[in-house]
Coordinates of C-alpha atoms and ligand atoms in Angstrom, one line a residue:
X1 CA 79.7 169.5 92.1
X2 CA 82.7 167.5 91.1
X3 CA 85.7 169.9 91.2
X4 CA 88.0 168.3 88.3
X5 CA 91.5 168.3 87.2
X6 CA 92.4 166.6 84.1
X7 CA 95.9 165.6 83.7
X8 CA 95.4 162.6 81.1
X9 CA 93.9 165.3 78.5
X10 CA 97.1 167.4 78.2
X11 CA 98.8 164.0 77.3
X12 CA 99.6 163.5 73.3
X13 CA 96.4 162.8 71.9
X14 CA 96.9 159.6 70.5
X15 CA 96.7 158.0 73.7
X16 CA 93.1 158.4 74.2
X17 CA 90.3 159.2 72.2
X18 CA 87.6 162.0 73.3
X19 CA 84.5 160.1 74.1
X20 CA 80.7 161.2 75.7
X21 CA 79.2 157.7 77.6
X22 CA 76.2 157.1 75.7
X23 CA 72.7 158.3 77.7
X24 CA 70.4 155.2 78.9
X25 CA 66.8 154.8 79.6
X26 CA 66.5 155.3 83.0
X27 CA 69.1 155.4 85.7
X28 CA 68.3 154.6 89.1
X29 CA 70.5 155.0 92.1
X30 CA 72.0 151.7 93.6
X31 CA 74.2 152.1 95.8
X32 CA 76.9 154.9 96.4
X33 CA 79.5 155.2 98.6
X34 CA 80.0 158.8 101.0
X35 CA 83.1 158.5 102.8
X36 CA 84.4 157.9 99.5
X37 CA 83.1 160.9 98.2
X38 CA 83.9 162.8 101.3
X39 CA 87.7 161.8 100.3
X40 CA 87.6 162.8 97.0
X41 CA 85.8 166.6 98.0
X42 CA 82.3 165.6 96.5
X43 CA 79.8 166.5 98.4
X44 CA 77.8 163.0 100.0
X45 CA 74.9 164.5 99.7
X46 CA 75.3 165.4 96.3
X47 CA 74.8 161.1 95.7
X48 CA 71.7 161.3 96.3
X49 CA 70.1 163.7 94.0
X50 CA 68.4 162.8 90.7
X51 CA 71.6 164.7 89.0
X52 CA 74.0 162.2 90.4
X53 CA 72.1 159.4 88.7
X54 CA 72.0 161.2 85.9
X55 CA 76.0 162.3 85.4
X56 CA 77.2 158.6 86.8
X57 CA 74.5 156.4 84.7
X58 CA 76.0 158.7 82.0
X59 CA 73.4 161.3 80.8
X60 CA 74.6 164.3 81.9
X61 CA 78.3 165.4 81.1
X62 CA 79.5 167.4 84.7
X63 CA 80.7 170.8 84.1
X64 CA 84.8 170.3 84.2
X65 CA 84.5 166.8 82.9
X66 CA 86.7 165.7 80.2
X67 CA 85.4 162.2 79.0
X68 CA 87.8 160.0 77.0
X69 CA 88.3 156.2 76.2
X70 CA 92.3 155.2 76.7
X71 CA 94.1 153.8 74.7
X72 CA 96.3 150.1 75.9
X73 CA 97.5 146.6 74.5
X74 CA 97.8 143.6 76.4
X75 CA 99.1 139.9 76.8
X76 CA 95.9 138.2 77.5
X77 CA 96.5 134.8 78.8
X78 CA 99.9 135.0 77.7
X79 CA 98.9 136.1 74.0
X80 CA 99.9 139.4 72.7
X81 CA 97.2 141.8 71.6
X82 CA 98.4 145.0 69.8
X83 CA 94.8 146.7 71.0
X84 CA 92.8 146.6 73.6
X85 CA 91.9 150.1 75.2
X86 CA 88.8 151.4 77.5
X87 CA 86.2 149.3 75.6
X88 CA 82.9 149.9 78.1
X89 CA 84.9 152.2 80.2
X90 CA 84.6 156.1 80.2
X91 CA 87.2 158.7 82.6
X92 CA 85.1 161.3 83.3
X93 CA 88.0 163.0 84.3
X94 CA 90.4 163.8 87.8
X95 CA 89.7 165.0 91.2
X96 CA 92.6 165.8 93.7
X97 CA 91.0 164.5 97.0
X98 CA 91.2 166.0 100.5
X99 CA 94.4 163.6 101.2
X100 CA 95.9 165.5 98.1
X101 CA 95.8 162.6 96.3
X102 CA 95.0 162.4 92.3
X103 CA 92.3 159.8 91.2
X104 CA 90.5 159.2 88.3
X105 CA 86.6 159.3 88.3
X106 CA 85.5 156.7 85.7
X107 CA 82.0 155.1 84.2
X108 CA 82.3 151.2 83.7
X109 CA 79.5 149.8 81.7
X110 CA 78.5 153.6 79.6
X111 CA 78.4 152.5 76.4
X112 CA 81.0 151.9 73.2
X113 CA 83.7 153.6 72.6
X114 CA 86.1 153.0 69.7
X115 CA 88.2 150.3 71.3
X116 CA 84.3 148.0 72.0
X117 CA 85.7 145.9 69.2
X118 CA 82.5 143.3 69.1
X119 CA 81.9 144.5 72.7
X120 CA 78.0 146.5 73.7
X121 CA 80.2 148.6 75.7
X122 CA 77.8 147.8 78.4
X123 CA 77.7 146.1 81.8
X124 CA 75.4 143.8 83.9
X125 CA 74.5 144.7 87.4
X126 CA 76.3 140.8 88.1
X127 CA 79.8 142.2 87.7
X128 CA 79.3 145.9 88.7
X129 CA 78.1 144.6 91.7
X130 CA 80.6 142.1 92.3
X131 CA 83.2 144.7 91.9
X132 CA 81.7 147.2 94.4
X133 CA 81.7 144.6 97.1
X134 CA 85.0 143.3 96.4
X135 CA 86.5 146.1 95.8
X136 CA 85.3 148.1 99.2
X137 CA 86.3 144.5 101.3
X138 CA 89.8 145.1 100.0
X139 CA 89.7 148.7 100.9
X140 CA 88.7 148.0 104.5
X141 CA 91.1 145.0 104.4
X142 CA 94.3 147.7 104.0
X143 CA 94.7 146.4 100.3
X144 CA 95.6 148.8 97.7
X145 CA 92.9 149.0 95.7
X146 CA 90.5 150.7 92.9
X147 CA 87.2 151.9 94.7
X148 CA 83.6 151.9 93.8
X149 CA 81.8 155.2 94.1
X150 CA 78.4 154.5 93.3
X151 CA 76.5 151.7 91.6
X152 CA 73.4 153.5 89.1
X153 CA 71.0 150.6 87.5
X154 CA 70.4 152.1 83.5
X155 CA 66.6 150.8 83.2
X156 CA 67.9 148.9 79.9
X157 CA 68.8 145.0 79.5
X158 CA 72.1 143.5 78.5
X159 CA 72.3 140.8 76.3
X160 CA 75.0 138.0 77.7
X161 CA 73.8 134.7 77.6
X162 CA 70.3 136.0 78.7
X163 CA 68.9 138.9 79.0
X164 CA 70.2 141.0 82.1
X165 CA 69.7 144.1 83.8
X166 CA 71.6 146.8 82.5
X167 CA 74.0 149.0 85.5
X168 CA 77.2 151.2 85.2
X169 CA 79.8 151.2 88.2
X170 CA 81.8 154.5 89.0
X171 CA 85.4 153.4 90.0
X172 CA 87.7 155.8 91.1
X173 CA 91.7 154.9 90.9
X174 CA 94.8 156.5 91.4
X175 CA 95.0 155.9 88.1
X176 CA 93.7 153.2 85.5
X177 CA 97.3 153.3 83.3
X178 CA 98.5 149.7 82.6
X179 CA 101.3 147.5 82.2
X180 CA 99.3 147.4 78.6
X181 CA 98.8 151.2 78.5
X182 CA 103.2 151.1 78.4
X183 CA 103.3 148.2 76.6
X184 CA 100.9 150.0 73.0
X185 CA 103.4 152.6 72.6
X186 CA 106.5 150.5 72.9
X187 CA 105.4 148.2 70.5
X188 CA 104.2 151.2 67.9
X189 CA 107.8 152.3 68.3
X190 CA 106.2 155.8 69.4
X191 CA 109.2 156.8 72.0
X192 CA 107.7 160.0 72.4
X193 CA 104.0 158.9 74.1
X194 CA 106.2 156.3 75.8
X195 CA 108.3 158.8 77.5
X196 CA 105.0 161.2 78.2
X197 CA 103.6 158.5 80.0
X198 CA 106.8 157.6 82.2
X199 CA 107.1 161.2 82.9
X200 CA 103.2 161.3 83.5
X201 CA 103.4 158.4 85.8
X202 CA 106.7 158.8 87.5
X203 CA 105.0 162.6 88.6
X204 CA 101.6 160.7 89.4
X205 CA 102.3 157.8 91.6
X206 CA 106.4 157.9 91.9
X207 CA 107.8 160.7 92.5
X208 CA 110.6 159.7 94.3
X209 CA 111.3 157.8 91.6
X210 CA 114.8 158.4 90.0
X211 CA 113.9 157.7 85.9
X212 CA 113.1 154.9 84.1
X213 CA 115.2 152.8 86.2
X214 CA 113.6 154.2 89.7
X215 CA 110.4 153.9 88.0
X216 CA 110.6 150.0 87.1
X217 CA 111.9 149.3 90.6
X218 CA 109.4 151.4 92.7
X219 CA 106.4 149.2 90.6
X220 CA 108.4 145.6 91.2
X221 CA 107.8 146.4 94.5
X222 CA 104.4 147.8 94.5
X223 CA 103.5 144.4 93.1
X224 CA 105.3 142.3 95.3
X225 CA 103.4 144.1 98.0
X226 CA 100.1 143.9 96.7
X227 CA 100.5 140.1 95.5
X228 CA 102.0 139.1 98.7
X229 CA 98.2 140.9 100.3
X230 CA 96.1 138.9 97.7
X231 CA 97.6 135.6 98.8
X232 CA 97.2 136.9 102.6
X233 CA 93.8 136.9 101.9
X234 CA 92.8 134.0 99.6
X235 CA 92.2 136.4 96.8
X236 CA 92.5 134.8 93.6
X237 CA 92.1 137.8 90.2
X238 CA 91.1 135.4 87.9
X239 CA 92.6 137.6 84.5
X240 CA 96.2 138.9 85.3
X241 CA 96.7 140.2 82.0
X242 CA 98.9 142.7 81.2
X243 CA 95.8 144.8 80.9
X244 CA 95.0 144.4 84.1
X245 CA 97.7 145.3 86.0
X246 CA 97.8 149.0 87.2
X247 CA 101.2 150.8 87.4
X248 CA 100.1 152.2 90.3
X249 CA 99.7 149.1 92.0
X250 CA 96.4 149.1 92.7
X251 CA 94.3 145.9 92.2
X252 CA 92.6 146.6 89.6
X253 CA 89.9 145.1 86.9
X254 CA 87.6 142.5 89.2
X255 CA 86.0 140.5 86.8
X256 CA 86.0 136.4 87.6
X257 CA 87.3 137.3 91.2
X258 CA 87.0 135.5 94.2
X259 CA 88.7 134.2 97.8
X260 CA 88.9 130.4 98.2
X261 CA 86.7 129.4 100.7
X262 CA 88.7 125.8 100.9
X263 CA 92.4 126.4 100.9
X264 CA 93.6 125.2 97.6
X265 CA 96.4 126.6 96.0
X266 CA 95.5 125.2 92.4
X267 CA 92.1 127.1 92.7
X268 CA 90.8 128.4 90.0
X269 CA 87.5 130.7 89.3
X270 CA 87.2 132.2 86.0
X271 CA 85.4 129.8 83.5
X272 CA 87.6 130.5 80.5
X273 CA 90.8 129.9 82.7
X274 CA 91.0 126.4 81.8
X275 CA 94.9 125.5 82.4
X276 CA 94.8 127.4 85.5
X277 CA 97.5 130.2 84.3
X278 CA 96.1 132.5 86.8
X279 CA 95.2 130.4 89.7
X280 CA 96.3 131.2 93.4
X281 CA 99.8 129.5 93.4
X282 CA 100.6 131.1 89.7
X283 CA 99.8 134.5 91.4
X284 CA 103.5 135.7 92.3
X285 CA 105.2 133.8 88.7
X286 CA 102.7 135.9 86.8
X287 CA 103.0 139.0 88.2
X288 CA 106.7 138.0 87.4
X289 CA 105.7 137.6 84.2
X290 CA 103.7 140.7 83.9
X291 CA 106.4 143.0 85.2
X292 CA 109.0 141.2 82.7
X293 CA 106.8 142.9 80.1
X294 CA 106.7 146.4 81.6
X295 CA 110.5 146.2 81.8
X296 CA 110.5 145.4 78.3
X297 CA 108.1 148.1 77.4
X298 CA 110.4 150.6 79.0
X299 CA 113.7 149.7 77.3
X300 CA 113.2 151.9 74.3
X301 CA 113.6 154.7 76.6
X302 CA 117.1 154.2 77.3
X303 CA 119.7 155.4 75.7
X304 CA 122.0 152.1 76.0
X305 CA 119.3 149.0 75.2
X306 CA 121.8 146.3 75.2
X307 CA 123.2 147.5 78.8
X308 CA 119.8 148.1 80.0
X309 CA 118.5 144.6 78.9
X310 CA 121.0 143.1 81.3
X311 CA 120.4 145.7 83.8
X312 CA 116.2 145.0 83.9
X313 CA 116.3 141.3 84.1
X314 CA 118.5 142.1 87.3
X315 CA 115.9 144.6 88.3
X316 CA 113.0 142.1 87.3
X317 CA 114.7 139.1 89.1
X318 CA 114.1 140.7 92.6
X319 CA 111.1 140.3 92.1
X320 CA 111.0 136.9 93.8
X321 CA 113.1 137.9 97.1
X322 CA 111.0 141.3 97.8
X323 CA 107.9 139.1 97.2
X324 CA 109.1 136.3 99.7
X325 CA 109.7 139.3 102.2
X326 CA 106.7 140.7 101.7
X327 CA 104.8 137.2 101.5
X328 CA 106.9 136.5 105.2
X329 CA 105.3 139.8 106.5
X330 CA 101.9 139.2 105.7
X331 CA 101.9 135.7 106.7
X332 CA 103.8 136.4 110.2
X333 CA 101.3 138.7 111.2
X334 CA 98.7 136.4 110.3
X335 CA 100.3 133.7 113.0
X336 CA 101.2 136.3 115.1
X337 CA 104.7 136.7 114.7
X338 CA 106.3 139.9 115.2
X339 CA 109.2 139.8 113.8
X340 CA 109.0 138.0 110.8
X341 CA 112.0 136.2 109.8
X342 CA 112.7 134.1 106.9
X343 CA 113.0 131.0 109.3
X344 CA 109.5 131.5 110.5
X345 CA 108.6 130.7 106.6
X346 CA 108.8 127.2 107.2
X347 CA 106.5 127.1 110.1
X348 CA 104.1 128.9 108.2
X349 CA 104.5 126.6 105.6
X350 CA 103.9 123.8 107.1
X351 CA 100.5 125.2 108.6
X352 CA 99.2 126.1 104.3
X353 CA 100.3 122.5 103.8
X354 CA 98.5 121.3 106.8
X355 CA 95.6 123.2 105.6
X356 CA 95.8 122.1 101.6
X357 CA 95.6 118.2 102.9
X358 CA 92.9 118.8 105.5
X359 CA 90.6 120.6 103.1
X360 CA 90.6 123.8 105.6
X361 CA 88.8 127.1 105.3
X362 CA 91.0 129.5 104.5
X363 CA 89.4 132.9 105.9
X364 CA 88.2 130.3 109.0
X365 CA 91.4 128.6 110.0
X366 CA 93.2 131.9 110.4
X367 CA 90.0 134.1 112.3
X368 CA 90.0 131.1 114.7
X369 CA 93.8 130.1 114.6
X370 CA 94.0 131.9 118.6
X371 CA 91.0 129.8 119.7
X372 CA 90.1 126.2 120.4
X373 CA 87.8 125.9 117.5
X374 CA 90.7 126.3 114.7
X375 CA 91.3 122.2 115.2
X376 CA 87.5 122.0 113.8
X377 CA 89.6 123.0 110.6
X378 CA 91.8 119.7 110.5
X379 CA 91.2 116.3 110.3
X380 CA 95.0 115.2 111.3
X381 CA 94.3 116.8 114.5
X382 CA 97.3 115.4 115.9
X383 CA 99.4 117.0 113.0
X384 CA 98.1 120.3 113.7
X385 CA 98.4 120.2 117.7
X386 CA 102.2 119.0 117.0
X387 CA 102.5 122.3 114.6
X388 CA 100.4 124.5 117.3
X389 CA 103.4 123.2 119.8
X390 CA 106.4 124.7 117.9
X391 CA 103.8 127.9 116.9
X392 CA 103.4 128.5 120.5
X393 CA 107.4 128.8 121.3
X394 CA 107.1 131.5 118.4
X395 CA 104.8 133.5 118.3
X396 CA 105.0 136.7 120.3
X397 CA 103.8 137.8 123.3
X398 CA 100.8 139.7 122.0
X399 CA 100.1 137.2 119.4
X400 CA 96.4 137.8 119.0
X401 CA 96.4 141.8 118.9
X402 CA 98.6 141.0 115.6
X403 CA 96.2 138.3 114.6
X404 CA 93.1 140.3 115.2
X405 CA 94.5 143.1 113.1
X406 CA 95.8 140.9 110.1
X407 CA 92.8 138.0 110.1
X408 CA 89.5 139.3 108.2
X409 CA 86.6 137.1 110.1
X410 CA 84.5 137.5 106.9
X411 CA 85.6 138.4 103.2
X412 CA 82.8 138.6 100.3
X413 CA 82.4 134.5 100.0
X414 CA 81.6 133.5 96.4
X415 CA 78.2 132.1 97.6
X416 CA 76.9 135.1 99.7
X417 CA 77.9 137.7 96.4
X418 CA 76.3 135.1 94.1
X419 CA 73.0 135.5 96.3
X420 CA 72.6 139.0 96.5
X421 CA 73.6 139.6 92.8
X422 CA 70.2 137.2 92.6
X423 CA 68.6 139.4 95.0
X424 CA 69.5 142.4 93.3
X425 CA 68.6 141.0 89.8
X426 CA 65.3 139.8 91.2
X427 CA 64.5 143.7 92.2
X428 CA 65.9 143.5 96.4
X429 CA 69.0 145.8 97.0
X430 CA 68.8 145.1 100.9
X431 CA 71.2 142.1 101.0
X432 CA 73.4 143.9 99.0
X433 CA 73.7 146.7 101.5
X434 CA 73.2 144.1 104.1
X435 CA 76.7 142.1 102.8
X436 CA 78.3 145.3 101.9
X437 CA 78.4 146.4 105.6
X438 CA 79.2 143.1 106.9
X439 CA 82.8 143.0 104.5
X440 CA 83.8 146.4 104.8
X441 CA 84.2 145.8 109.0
X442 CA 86.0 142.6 108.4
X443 CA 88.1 142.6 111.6
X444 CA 84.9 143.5 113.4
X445 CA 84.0 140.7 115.9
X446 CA 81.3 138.3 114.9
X447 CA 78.3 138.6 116.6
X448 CA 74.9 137.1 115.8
X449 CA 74.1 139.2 112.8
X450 CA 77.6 138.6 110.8
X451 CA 78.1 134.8 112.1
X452 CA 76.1 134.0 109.2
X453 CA 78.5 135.5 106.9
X454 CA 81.4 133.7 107.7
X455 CA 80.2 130.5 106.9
X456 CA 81.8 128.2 104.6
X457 CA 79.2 127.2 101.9
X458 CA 77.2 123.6 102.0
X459 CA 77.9 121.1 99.1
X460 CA 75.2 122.5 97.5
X461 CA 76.0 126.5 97.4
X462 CA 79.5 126.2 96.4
X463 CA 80.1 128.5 93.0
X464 CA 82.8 126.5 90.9
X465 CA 83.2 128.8 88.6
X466 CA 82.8 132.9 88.2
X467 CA 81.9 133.5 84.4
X468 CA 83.7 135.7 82.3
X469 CA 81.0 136.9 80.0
X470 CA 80.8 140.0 82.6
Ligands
LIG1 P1 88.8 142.7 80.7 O1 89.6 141.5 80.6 O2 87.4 142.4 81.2 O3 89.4 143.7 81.6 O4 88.6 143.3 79.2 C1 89.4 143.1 78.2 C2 89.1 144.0 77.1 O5 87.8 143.8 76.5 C3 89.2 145.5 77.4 O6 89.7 146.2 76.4 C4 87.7 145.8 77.7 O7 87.4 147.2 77.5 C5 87.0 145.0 76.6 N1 85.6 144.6 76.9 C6 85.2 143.8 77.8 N2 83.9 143.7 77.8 C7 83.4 144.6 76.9 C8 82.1 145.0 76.4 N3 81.0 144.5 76.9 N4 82.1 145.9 75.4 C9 83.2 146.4 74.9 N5 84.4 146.1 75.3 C10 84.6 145.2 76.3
LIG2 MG1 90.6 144.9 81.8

């Protein structure tokens, strides 16, 4: 039913260890996605047989599957940690899709493995949930992306800080190799796995790729494309680490995610993010950061370190320009600008500062920037009718095709996930699927049903803070 491929397997052994997710008591069906499946050649109707509970709770090991925990390290929050690895996190293997595209097929929340240090190895439906929405919103927002396949409840309860419902989440990736999967071997001195895994990645993801060299480059950009989408959208990741930054430059990892509702750039979600290393504004520096430790991670591979030290920092130090480019792109086409200039930065500019004092919704101010009601957003109005003025000399002729195409009217607000998790957790699925439809059209017009979607919470439902212990 699932036609596999494995690639990862025929990798030197030490990066991974062989690993069966452990069977639970009684996987039910959540939610699953079949265009997804459709892209990756499964069958959708296979979903929704008892066997696919079965194989993506974890019970039944699919013909063809090769499952295996992998091996990574990681700076996390800024601290070096010699090893991480797939913890509660099982690749069932590799699919080549109808696009001819490779992606992983993976179980999140299937039990321990050997890297579950202290870890159960296990999920909550909170998170897994969580992830599927977010992660499908991005998807339909044009931002690269893991995806969620299928959501499969395990019948057993999770112990966090109370007792929880037990689920596992089936992502599927392009891959799920790290900045931290590079960053093990480099700093175990094992130049061989370090070089399998460039060559393995370079053939995977960047093929046009010319070495090492082409290979550090081609992910500097990846990420100053992706960040520049996350700040587009108000999406802040809440754990940047080094283990949680794909190669492939997908987002990856959702775990105290969310999109500002108010337009702060200081926000912060994640509860154990106290000196807001990874809030919104810190999003670019740390990627900076991030890639900074990639570049080191790859320097063993060269055969002149000294010359290539000097040679990466140059590499590492566009990062800031291709970002700013990027960040001009996605913000001009939010303001409807076609061709967007570096000089149209400052107007946009001005509008985010605009916004920051005035308390503005973020996903709000930009849906309803092309219509009267965007001044509802401000309380200088006359500051933001002066900055409308010099937008409207600007912006280009078919402003609000651009806008319509580049402005989500709804993204998954904290609140709205917060209550169907509750839902969910209390037994009701249906405002799950309910939300889940509404965020995967996000450019879709608002009509009655979806209106309610888009609002901003009251006082009283604002979440202040997404909690780690996922
Ligand atoms: P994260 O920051 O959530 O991506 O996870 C950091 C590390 O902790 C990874 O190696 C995870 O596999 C591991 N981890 C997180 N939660 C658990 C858990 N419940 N059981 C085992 N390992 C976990
Ligand atoms: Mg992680």
């Amino acid at each position: 039913m699932i036609a596999f491929d494995n690639s990862f397997t025929r990798l030197p052994a030490r990066m991974f260890t062989p690993q069966n997710p452990t069977p639970v008591r009684a996987p039910q069906m959540l939610a699953h996605n079949d265009a997804l499946a459709k892209m990756l050649g499964i069958d959708p109707d296979w979903l929704s047989t008892a066997e696919a509970a079965q194989v993506l709770a974890g019970n039944v090991v699919p013909d063809g599957a090769a499952p295996l925990a992998q091996l990574y390290a990681g700076h996390q929050f800024g601290n070096w940690n010699p090893q991480l690895g797939d913890g509660r996190a099982i690749l069932l293997g590799e699919v080549v899709g109808a696009d001819g595209v490779r992606r992983d097929i993976q179980l999140k929340g299937s039990g321990p493995t050997p890297y579950s240090r202290s870890g159960d190895g296990r999920a909550w439906l909170g998170p897994v949930l969580r992830e599927y929405l977010v992660s499908e919103a991005m998807a339909a927002m044009g931002v690269p992306t893991t995806r969620a396949l299928a959501a499969v409840a395990t019948g057993e309860v999770v112990q966090r800080e109370t007792r929880l419902p037990g689920a596992v989440l089936t992502r599927i990736a392009q891959s799920h190799i790290r900045v931290g999967s590079f960053q093990v071997h480099a700093a175990r001195q094992d130049q061989e796995a370090l070089q399998a895994l460039a060559d393995h990645v370079i053939a995977r993801h960047y093929p046009d790729a010319d070495g090492i060299t082409g290979l550090l480059d081609a992910v500097v950009a990846s990420q100053a494309r992706l960040i520049a989408a996350w700040m587009g959208l108000g999406f802040i990741h809440g754990v940047m680490n080094t283990d949680n930054m794909a190669i492939s430059g997908e987002t990856i990892d959702y775990g105290p995610c969310a999109f500002m509702d108010v337009y702060d750039p200081q926000q912060v979600f994640s509860s154990i993010d106290r000196m807001g290393r990874y809030a919104y504004a810190n999003q670019p520096g740390i990627a900076l950061w991030n890639l900074a430790q990639f570049a080191t991670a790859l320097i063993p591979l060269m055969p002149d370190q000294d010359a290539a030290i000097e040679d990466f920092t140059q590499r590492i130090n566009r990062f800031p320009d291709l970002y700013q480019a990027e960040w001009v792109k996605v913000f001009g086409a939010k303001v409807g600008i076609s061709d967007p200039v570096s000089a149209n930065a400052d107007l946009i500019q001005r509008l985010l500062t605009l916004m920051a004092q005035d308390g503005a919704d973020f996903t709000n101010t930009f849906a309803t920037l092309a219509t009267p009601q965007a001044q509802d957003q401000f309380t200088d109005r006359a500051a933001f009718a002066a900055w409308s003025q010099d937008w409207e000399r600007r912006r280009a002729p078919d402003y609000a095709t651009i806008m319509a195409g580049a402005n989500p009217q709804v993204i998954p607000r904290n609140h709205r996930v917060e209550d169907v998790i509750a839902a969910a957790v209390a037994g009701d699925m249906a405002p799950f699927h309910r939300l889940l439809g509404v965020v995967t059209e996000p450019f879709a017009a608002l009509d009655t049903d979806r209106r309610h979607y888009a609002l901003p919470p009251t006082s009283a439902e604002i979440v202040t803070a997404t909690f780690c212990g996922t």
